[in-house]
């Protein structure tokens, strides 16, 4: 009985993932724009750093930052507002009436979003490395992968939590997402390392609340500066804790919001 | 036998803009297995609210409801395994996916195996006559075909109870007819297929439903088979008058004794007003005719008509459906 239920939910998650991938790549002209735009942004930063004679690793930092930013944007723009958007087009009602765990839908959304973004992000990454001839010093590819996937896990877990929280809060969700994009780009040091001297300690502290910061710093250390697992084990633990805390929080938020919605009659109310 | 759907004194209050809105006021109904049950009422009557409570999307403020013997508020998961919901005017799904891809996706929410899902989808698309659009993107489908897709989705899991919220809303006559026939056919074919549908189309309720509950401002005013509801009006006279001028004023009947209720439909195109009035005695009608002549209105036709479900509503509320809707639109 229990096993059937797990299987059933996995099927639902897979179906949601399939929709995401199928829908997300049906119109390839978007794909081009989604790769070209970030590459242009990256170039701007790299030229800037070249002009001020920054150390050569900075180009690598920027490229990794830009690549990871693609995932963060996906989490903010697609994941967070997803349930709200699904509510607007009438899908949320269908999900909620179906005998499935809502986490399965969220999981499918997250995995689908990750796969779609990974396609674009790897294109950006490869283009960046080739165009700017960035020197990479990668001794421990496994460690790099581990940190990368932990970062992704933490980011999407955060996205799942946002999706639940934003389910009932329509337009405010968009504003919040909007508000978060810029500061996080700054705080997490997308385009420059937060550990550098220029960033005040308070900002460093704040930025460590975001899993992206640890992920970025960890990957940069391993992929560009040639460090190993002994240097980044704290990053790994921090990211794992993020996942372990955020996933149950997402589940809790989802339950809470669904119940609140059922009580207040806002689950399927539009344009609020 | 216990009922497949049962509500006990359901009250639902919403936070309104200035004061709370009582959308449902002690609603108690039951539906037996295999029945097609209609909830008929004007805009804002509380139809959708009741459907949302029964489909576990909304909690009752007071009272309890059961589907298949399970409490909708405490055993929602059990309820969800045996129901589905189709809301007319909504088109859930993903515009960028084709009709059949959308159906496949929804089938997976019910854990259908790949092969049985495919067979079921093919069957439903053939039955509802949109198999030629199987590969068309949903966003490119016309309203009628979107609604067929929506209904097909609701039938994917072969629900024990199918909830339909205004299933033919905004559809052309032909498509409405087809969908109605198919729903009736489904319920009868499955024998145990139970349907709860809401509508504000009288004919739809009359034509499809075994029993109808008339709901107005959150209250069930009557509940019976369409035939018996109409039979209760046998002692009354229902007269229909058509007069020239769209501005004809019938408000004088408000104070007349023996007038149970009336409704009017105005047509700007033909500059006429059609007036239906329900009376306790036939002779009151001549008084009305006199008053109309005083207004210098040309009477185009006047005759007694058979009662419809709308007349049942008029007899209960004193006004027609349309009038009720107008006042709710204004507020
Ligand atoms: N989520 C909500 N929040 C606040 N008020 C609500 C909500 N849902 C419904 N109402 C109010 O409750 C009343 C009943 O609404 P409901 O949607 O159930 O009517 P209905 O019979 O389905 O009408 P319609 O024919 O227009 O669909 C209305 O006055 C409506 O404004
Ligand atoms: Mg409604």
XYZ file of C-alpha atoms and ligand atoms in Angstrom:
635
model
C 0.000 0.000 0.000
C 2.693 2.429 1.081
C 4.890 1.403 -1.810
C 2.080 1.963 -4.302
C 1.611 5.426 -2.996
C 5.274 6.297 -3.349
C 5.240 4.925 -6.880
C 2.132 6.879 -7.731
C 3.718 10.091 -6.465
C 6.922 9.426 -8.351
C 4.881 8.991 -11.516
C 3.212 12.331 -10.895
C 6.575 14.003 -10.257
C 7.976 12.482 -13.425
C 4.961 13.659 -15.422
C 5.411 17.191 -14.120
C 9.102 17.056 -14.986
C 8.256 15.792 -18.460
C 5.834 18.681 -19.035
C 8.478 21.128 -17.971
C 11.107 19.756 -20.283
C 8.753 19.246 -23.187
C 7.163 22.668 -22.803
C 10.410 24.458 -22.034
C 12.218 23.325 -25.146
C 9.474 23.245 -27.717
C 10.351 26.692 -28.938
C 14.100 26.700 -29.575
C 14.246 30.393 -30.431
C 13.890 31.103 -26.704
C 16.836 28.892 -25.995
C 19.127 31.011 -28.125
C 18.102 34.182 -26.315
C 18.520 32.499 -22.974
C 22.104 31.580 -23.801
C 23.180 34.702 -25.647
C 21.966 37.220 -23.062
C 23.927 35.802 -20.123
C 27.064 35.485 -22.259
C 26.818 39.199 -23.052
C 26.438 40.039 -19.362
C 29.443 37.895 -18.523
C 31.513 39.587 -21.205
C 30.741 42.984 -19.756
C 32.056 41.941 -16.339
C 35.095 40.228 -17.753
C 36.062 43.290 -19.786
C 35.531 45.434 -16.742
C 37.892 43.269 -14.700
C 40.452 43.306 -17.516
C 40.309 47.087 -17.604
C 41.043 47.414 -13.904
C 43.746 44.733 -14.158
C 42.087 42.309 -11.784
C 43.785 38.927 -11.268
C 43.163 36.525 -14.138
C 41.121 34.085 -12.006
C 38.384 36.701 -11.873
C 37.231 35.818 -15.357
C 36.661 32.272 -14.148
C 34.811 33.555 -11.095
C 32.536 35.564 -13.319
C 31.765 32.641 -15.580
C 30.940 30.328 -12.714
C 28.899 33.093 -11.130
C 26.954 33.670 -14.327
C 26.335 29.977 -14.774
C 25.013 29.538 -11.261
C 22.993 32.712 -11.616
C 21.018 30.979 -14.345
C 19.845 28.460 -11.758
C 19.066 31.118 -9.224
C 17.000 33.050 -11.774
C 15.169 29.868 -12.619
C 14.416 29.258 -8.959
C 13.188 32.811 -8.488
C 11.267 33.308 -11.695
C 9.948 29.896 -12.424
C 9.876 27.966 -9.187
C 8.734 30.671 -6.803
C 5.879 31.985 -8.833
C 4.975 28.585 -10.218
C 2.033 27.724 -7.997
C 0.733 31.240 -8.315
C 0.936 30.962 -12.049
C -0.655 27.533 -12.016
C -3.461 29.007 -9.965
C -4.020 31.705 -12.548
C -4.364 29.247 -15.410
C -6.561 26.903 -13.377
C -4.072 24.078 -12.867
C -3.652 24.412 -9.136
C -7.243 23.339 -8.606
C -6.594 20.194 -10.611
C -3.453 19.390 -8.626
C -5.175 19.907 -5.324
C -8.133 17.724 -6.221
C -5.849 14.888 -7.361
C -4.887 12.200 -4.836
C -1.206 13.067 -4.872
C 1.304 14.619 -2.568
C 1.792 18.257 -3.435
C 5.489 17.759 -2.808
C 5.544 15.426 -5.815
C 4.382 18.251 -8.031
C 6.944 20.610 -6.536
C 9.659 18.028 -6.976
C 8.725 17.528 -10.614
C 8.727 21.263 -11.170
C 12.132 21.607 -9.538
C 13.729 18.747 -11.453
C 12.256 19.928 -14.733
C 13.447 23.447 -14.075
C 16.889 22.146 -13.243
C 17.181 20.086 -16.413
C 16.008 22.965 -18.598
C 18.337 25.418 -16.924
C 21.232 22.993 -16.997
C 20.929 22.879 -20.793
C 21.226 26.639 -20.986
C 23.726 27.057 -18.190
C 26.160 24.530 -19.608
C 25.978 26.316 -22.956
C 26.793 29.596 -21.199
C 29.584 27.913 -19.253
C 31.204 26.320 -22.253
C 30.877 29.467 -24.363
C 32.420 31.528 -21.548
C 35.360 29.195 -21.062
C 36.057 29.001 -24.807
C 35.627 32.685 -25.615
C 37.700 34.031 -22.763
C 40.227 31.204 -22.558
C 39.720 30.962 -18.823
C 42.378 28.928 -17.078
C 40.805 26.249 -14.897
C 42.708 24.387 -12.236
C 40.543 21.441 -11.338
C 42.155 18.735 -9.237
C 39.071 17.141 -7.746
C 36.237 17.002 -10.264
C 34.177 14.794 -7.920
C 34.328 17.404 -5.188
C 33.294 20.044 -7.702
C 30.316 17.939 -8.761
C 29.363 17.235 -5.187
C 29.319 20.925 -4.327
C 27.497 21.750 -7.520
C 24.710 19.257 -6.884
C 24.422 20.196 -3.230
C 24.117 23.833 -4.252
C 21.453 22.959 -6.790
C 19.623 20.870 -4.197
C 19.682 23.720 -1.694
C 18.615 26.305 -4.286
C 15.668 24.274 -5.500
C 14.668 23.368 -1.968
C 14.567 27.108 -1.305
C 12.533 27.469 -4.493
C 10.082 24.832 -3.296
C 9.625 26.753 -0.103
C 9.072 30.011 -1.964
C 6.577 28.335 -4.287
C 4.515 27.245 -1.304
C 4.731 30.592 0.423
C 3.814 32.482 -2.704
C 0.908 30.228 -3.603
C -1.557 32.500 -1.874
C 0.258 35.752 -2.303
C -0.266 36.687 -5.867
C 1.436 39.752 -7.115
C 3.429 40.337 -3.999
C 5.326 37.245 -5.006
C 6.513 38.907 -8.157
C 7.643 41.960 -6.292
C 9.497 39.880 -3.762
C 11.199 37.902 -6.475
C 12.104 41.149 -8.121
C 13.498 42.495 -4.882
C 15.567 39.403 -4.293
C 17.214 39.186 -7.678
C 19.520 42.191 -7.452
C 20.653 42.028 -3.833
C 21.346 38.352 -4.091
C 23.368 38.837 -7.182
C 25.376 41.249 -5.097
C 25.364 39.470 -1.749
C 26.237 36.056 -2.983
C 29.037 37.535 -5.030
C 27.880 36.299 -8.377
C 30.334 38.415 -10.242
C 33.010 38.865 -7.571
C 34.091 36.844 -4.563
C 32.484 37.822 -1.279
C 35.540 36.854 0.668
C 37.531 39.637 -0.938
C 38.578 42.663 1.092
C 36.167 45.062 -0.578
C 33.037 43.472 0.837
C 32.210 44.540 4.391
C 31.814 41.862 7.024
C 28.128 42.534 7.596
C 27.428 41.849 3.952
C 29.492 38.689 4.168
C 27.433 37.536 7.104
C 24.140 38.302 5.405
C 25.221 36.633 2.244
C 25.968 33.407 4.055
C 22.243 33.027 4.651
C 21.875 32.176 1.010
C 22.963 28.754 -0.198
C 24.170 30.280 -3.437
C 27.029 31.989 -1.605
C 28.473 28.757 -0.267
C 27.977 26.983 -3.510
C 29.656 29.664 -5.566
C 32.580 30.040 -3.267
C 33.033 26.281 -3.012
C 32.911 25.649 -6.735
C 35.292 28.516 -7.429
C 37.790 27.200 -4.951
C 37.696 23.701 -6.374
C 37.397 24.483 -10.081
C 39.528 27.595 -10.435
C 41.889 27.750 -7.493
C 42.567 24.012 -7.498
C 41.594 23.424 -3.870
C 40.348 20.068 -2.565
C 37.755 18.554 -0.278
C 39.901 19.318 2.785
C 39.522 23.025 2.025
C 35.821 23.016 1.319
C 34.363 20.484 3.746
C 32.665 23.275 5.662
C 30.947 24.388 2.477
C 29.715 20.855 1.953
C 28.305 20.587 5.444
C 26.662 23.985 5.230
C 24.973 23.101 1.949
C 23.806 19.743 3.280
C 22.295 21.500 6.281
C 20.511 23.909 3.973
C 18.899 21.004 2.154
C 18.001 19.160 5.326
C 16.351 22.240 6.767
C 14.749 23.688 3.651
C 13.015 20.557 2.381
C 10.958 19.928 5.522
C 10.332 23.667 5.726
C 8.997 23.626 2.181
C 6.695 20.754 3.075
C 5.526 22.559 6.153
C 4.947 25.797 4.279
C 2.998 23.941 1.624
C 0.722 22.321 4.175
C 0.255 25.513 6.066
C -0.594 27.498 2.970
C -2.978 24.881 1.624
C -4.814 24.819 4.915
C -4.898 28.569 5.174
C -6.195 28.706 1.619
C -8.909 26.187 2.395
C -9.918 28.148 5.448
C -9.897 31.574 3.884
C -11.134 30.480 0.495
C -8.136 31.753 -1.378
C -6.805 28.598 -2.971
C -8.456 29.191 -6.282
C -9.160 32.891 -6.043
C -7.615 34.888 -8.862
C -5.984 38.275 -9.134
C -5.600 39.134 -5.550
C -28.135 2.314 1.563
C -26.108 5.280 2.636
C -25.704 8.192 0.275
C -22.622 8.668 -1.851
C -22.653 12.407 -1.186
C -24.133 13.966 1.887
C -23.876 17.394 3.445
C -25.057 18.223 6.930
C -25.929 21.814 7.711
C -23.028 23.301 5.834
C -22.358 26.950 6.505
C -19.647 28.833 4.684
C -18.801 32.409 5.513
C -16.270 34.462 3.557
C -14.572 37.607 4.645
C -16.244 40.216 2.513
C -15.056 43.709 1.694
C -16.942 45.387 4.484
C -19.004 42.646 6.089
C -18.836 38.834 6.076
C -20.610 37.058 3.215
C -22.626 33.970 4.001
C -22.181 31.957 0.825
C -23.856 28.819 2.181
C -26.450 28.755 4.901
C -27.169 25.354 6.473
C -27.077 23.376 3.285
C -28.156 19.765 3.687
C -28.444 17.636 0.591
C -27.767 14.031 -0.329
C -27.041 12.289 -3.600
C -27.465 8.594 -4.242
C -25.145 6.448 -6.254
C -25.838 6.667 -9.977
C -27.798 9.885 -9.720
C -27.275 12.993 -11.769
C -27.914 15.760 -9.324
C -28.199 19.397 -10.308
C -27.596 22.543 -8.307
C -29.537 25.272 -10.009
C -29.233 28.887 -9.006
C -28.382 32.390 -10.187
C -24.938 34.020 -9.987
C -23.613 34.211 -6.487
C -26.042 31.594 -5.158
C -23.245 29.496 -3.657
C -23.015 26.684 -6.219
C -19.274 26.856 -6.727
C -18.722 27.225 -3.005
C -20.552 23.964 -2.334
C -18.653 22.168 -5.096
C -15.361 23.428 -3.689
C -16.223 22.118 -0.265
C -17.175 18.723 -1.654
C -14.004 18.512 -3.723
C -11.787 19.314 -0.699
C -10.691 22.715 -1.980
C -12.460 24.649 0.731
C -13.357 23.968 4.326
C -16.873 24.525 5.612
C -17.164 27.143 8.331
C -19.676 24.887 10.066
C -21.189 21.523 9.342
C -19.673 18.517 7.604
C -19.861 16.845 4.237
C -19.171 13.272 3.185
C -18.241 11.789 -0.133
C -18.252 8.015 -0.310
C -18.637 8.035 3.443
C -15.425 9.990 3.968
C -15.335 13.388 5.603
C -14.209 16.051 3.151
C -12.399 17.980 5.830
C -10.767 15.139 7.747
C -10.272 12.450 5.116
C -9.600 14.607 2.091
C -7.103 12.179 0.620
C -9.645 9.350 0.589
C -12.212 11.611 -1.008
C -9.766 12.678 -3.699
C -9.223 9.098 -4.779
C -12.803 8.779 -5.932
C -13.668 12.128 -7.455
C -12.792 14.535 -10.178
C -13.734 18.108 -10.873
C -14.364 19.868 -14.152
C -15.019 23.595 -14.083
C -16.573 25.058 -17.181
C -14.864 28.139 -18.520
C -11.554 26.886 -17.129
C -8.974 25.183 -19.264
C -6.425 23.575 -17.056
C -3.386 22.199 -18.772
C -0.423 23.590 -20.631
C -1.076 25.545 -23.803
C 2.226 24.540 -25.313
C 1.430 20.820 -25.074
C -0.909 18.963 -27.396
C -4.331 17.730 -26.331
C -3.181 14.149 -25.909
C 0.013 15.170 -24.110
C -2.043 17.139 -21.638
C -4.308 14.174 -21.049
C -1.332 11.907 -20.548
C 0.039 14.324 -17.978
C -3.229 14.436 -16.055
C -3.575 10.653 -16.180
C -0.307 10.427 -14.297
C -1.762 12.381 -11.397
C -4.034 9.373 -10.948
C -1.281 6.835 -11.302
C -2.643 5.211 -14.468
C -0.217 2.805 -16.071
C 1.207 3.916 -19.371
C -0.784 1.438 -21.461
C -4.130 1.901 -19.735
C -3.657 5.674 -19.842
C -3.069 5.569 -23.577
C -6.073 3.353 -24.209
C -8.304 5.491 -22.024
C -7.158 8.734 -23.663
C -7.789 7.334 -27.119
C -11.227 6.130 -26.093
C -12.217 9.455 -24.538
C -10.943 11.469 -27.473
C -12.950 9.309 -29.858
C -16.082 9.406 -27.695
C -15.939 13.159 -27.278
C -15.110 13.572 -30.940
C -11.845 15.405 -30.818
C -9.399 12.694 -31.826
C -8.506 14.672 -34.928
C -7.118 17.366 -32.627
C -5.065 14.961 -30.542
C -1.818 16.470 -31.757
C -2.980 20.087 -31.760
C -1.523 22.350 -29.122
C -4.040 23.135 -26.450
C -3.564 26.874 -26.929
C -4.767 26.483 -30.526
C -7.997 24.667 -29.653
C -11.318 26.491 -29.830
C -13.358 26.988 -26.657
C -15.600 24.049 -27.484
C -12.713 21.674 -28.004
C -10.929 22.925 -24.928
C -14.036 22.083 -22.971
C -14.164 18.592 -24.481
C -10.567 18.158 -23.420
C -11.466 19.398 -19.964
C -14.300 16.909 -19.653
C -12.096 14.102 -20.938
C -9.611 14.989 -18.226
C -12.330 14.680 -15.617
C -13.191 11.208 -16.817
C -9.631 9.868 -17.047
C -9.747 8.314 -13.599
C -13.289 7.034 -14.021
C -14.391 8.847 -10.876
C -17.107 7.522 -8.605
C -18.406 11.044 -8.299
C -17.910 13.551 -11.075
C -18.279 17.188 -10.078
C -19.131 19.561 -12.882
C -19.216 23.288 -12.241
C -21.152 24.887 -15.102
C -19.897 22.377 -17.656
C -21.403 24.107 -20.675
C -20.611 27.685 -19.711
C -20.055 29.802 -22.805
C -20.364 26.915 -25.256
C -22.338 26.892 -28.478
C -25.641 25.042 -28.549
C -24.342 22.055 -30.447
C -21.309 21.434 -28.281
C -23.394 21.907 -25.124
C -25.840 19.331 -26.380
C -23.101 16.847 -27.164
C -21.408 17.248 -23.822
C -24.686 16.933 -21.931
C -25.617 13.799 -23.798
C -22.207 12.330 -23.154
C -22.320 13.064 -19.437
C -25.754 11.451 -19.092
C -24.566 8.516 -21.135
C -21.466 8.133 -18.994
C -23.434 8.177 -15.753
C -25.960 5.652 -17.007
C -23.433 3.408 -18.683
C -21.260 3.202 -15.644
C -24.346 2.630 -13.521
C -22.473 3.729 -10.468
C -21.286 6.977 -11.995
C -22.651 9.797 -9.890
C -22.701 13.370 -11.134
C -23.141 16.623 -9.278
C -23.457 19.496 -11.668
C -24.101 23.157 -11.110
C -25.745 25.286 -13.687
C -27.752 28.385 -14.194
C -29.309 27.042 -17.372
C -32.819 25.823 -16.600
C -32.972 23.527 -19.589
C -29.710 21.878 -18.650
C -30.976 21.016 -15.197
C -34.322 19.880 -16.550
C -32.899 17.769 -19.336
C -30.049 16.081 -17.493
C -30.833 15.757 -13.840
C -32.643 13.076 -11.892
C -33.025 15.545 -9.066
C -32.449 19.254 -8.792
C -31.797 21.460 -5.804
C -32.699 25.085 -6.290
C -30.270 27.301 -4.452
C -30.479 31.003 -3.865
C -28.315 33.173 -1.627
C -26.784 30.155 0.012
C -30.025 28.382 0.802
C -31.592 25.303 -0.694
C -35.144 26.360 -1.460
C -36.402 23.138 -2.971
C -35.052 19.750 -3.944
C -36.820 17.151 -6.029
C -37.077 15.696 -9.513
C -37.650 18.357 -12.188
C -41.054 16.858 -12.917
C -42.260 16.949 -9.343
C -40.905 20.449 -8.832
C -42.955 21.611 -11.789
C -46.007 19.649 -10.716
C -46.156 21.685 -7.561
C -47.025 24.668 -9.716
C -50.035 22.993 -11.277
C -52.504 25.102 -9.337
C -50.962 28.326 -10.533
C -51.376 30.222 -13.769
C -48.303 31.205 -15.664
C -48.908 33.789 -18.327
C -46.450 35.146 -20.824
C -47.018 38.513 -22.441
C -44.966 40.157 -25.096
C -45.316 43.895 -25.529
C -43.811 46.468 -27.801
C -41.263 48.840 -26.266
C -38.245 47.725 -24.412
C -39.098 50.224 -21.683
C -42.396 48.678 -20.619
C -42.884 49.072 -16.890
C -44.301 46.131 -14.995
C -43.460 47.238 -11.512
C -47.155 47.857 -10.788
C -47.629 44.121 -10.253
C -45.450 44.328 -7.158
C -48.414 45.507 -5.106
C -51.048 43.322 -6.748
C -52.601 40.557 -4.743
C -52.399 37.081 -6.197
C -49.110 37.718 -7.997
C -46.602 35.090 -6.903
C -43.741 36.407 -8.920
C -42.580 37.499 -12.353
C -39.644 37.788 -14.644
C -38.939 39.940 -17.641
C -36.591 39.816 -20.565
C -35.955 42.895 -22.607
C -34.757 42.859 -26.154
C -33.223 46.043 -27.451
C -32.959 44.683 -31.002
C -36.692 44.101 -31.430
C -37.725 46.822 -28.970
C -39.922 44.411 -27.043
C -40.278 43.157 -23.508
C -41.297 39.670 -22.638
C -42.996 39.367 -19.299
C -43.799 36.186 -17.446
C -46.015 36.318 -14.421
C -47.211 33.626 -12.038
C -50.658 34.087 -10.546
C -52.816 32.306 -8.042
C -55.923 32.874 -10.138
C -56.496 33.409 -13.810
C -58.756 36.407 -13.374
C -55.939 38.564 -12.024
C -54.482 38.488 -15.489
C -57.232 40.671 -16.914
C -56.323 43.358 -14.380
C -52.756 43.243 -15.573
C -53.861 43.527 -19.193
C -55.915 46.575 -18.297
C -52.947 48.260 -16.679
C -50.828 47.541 -19.727
C -53.395 49.111 -22.007
C -53.348 52.203 -19.798
C -49.649 52.460 -20.550
C -50.462 52.474 -24.295
C -48.384 49.401 -24.925
C -49.078 47.225 -27.916
C -49.600 43.634 -26.824
C -47.962 41.334 -29.307
C -48.939 38.071 -27.679
C -50.357 36.725 -24.447
C -50.788 33.111 -23.547
C -50.616 30.599 -20.774
C -47.402 28.568 -20.687
C -46.299 25.272 -19.196
C -44.220 25.606 -16.050
C -40.455 25.336 -16.371
C -37.805 25.155 -13.689
C -37.469 28.902 -13.952
C -41.093 29.181 -12.819
C -40.297 26.984 -9.865
C -37.609 29.488 -9.008
C -39.988 32.416 -9.523
C -42.545 30.796 -7.273
C -39.943 30.440 -4.552
C -38.170 33.763 -4.833
C -40.697 36.028 -6.491
C -38.344 37.110 -9.227
C -36.699 35.596 -12.250
C -33.156 34.378 -12.583
C -32.017 37.270 -14.703
C -33.241 39.920 -12.294
C -31.415 38.233 -9.478
C -28.266 38.259 -11.512
C -28.571 41.903 -12.378
C -28.769 42.948 -8.773
C -25.765 40.844 -7.876
C -23.800 42.380 -10.725
C -24.561 45.832 -9.484
C -23.347 45.218 -5.967
N -13.087 33.000 -2.078
C -14.060 33.855 -1.796
N -13.856 34.925 -1.003
C -14.854 35.781 -0.719
N -16.111 35.659 -1.152
C -16.406 34.613 -1.941
C -15.390 33.667 -2.317
N -15.959 32.730 -3.102
C -17.246 33.081 -3.235
N -17.535 34.201 -2.533
C -18.856 34.842 -2.419
O -19.779 33.846 -2.045
C -20.985 33.964 -2.766
C -21.276 32.681 -3.513
O -20.341 32.524 -4.546
P -20.268 31.276 -5.519
O -19.091 31.443 -6.376
O -20.368 30.032 -4.730
O -21.601 31.449 -6.382
P -22.081 30.660 -7.675
O -23.440 30.163 -7.371
O -21.069 29.680 -8.086
O -22.192 31.822 -8.725
P -21.823 31.846 -10.297
O -23.040 31.413 -11.017
O -21.534 33.291 -10.523
O -20.645 30.985 -10.505
C -20.830 35.175 -3.642
O -21.421 36.269 -2.997
C -19.341 35.354 -3.752
O -19.019 36.702 -3.919
Mg -19.904 29.402 -9.782
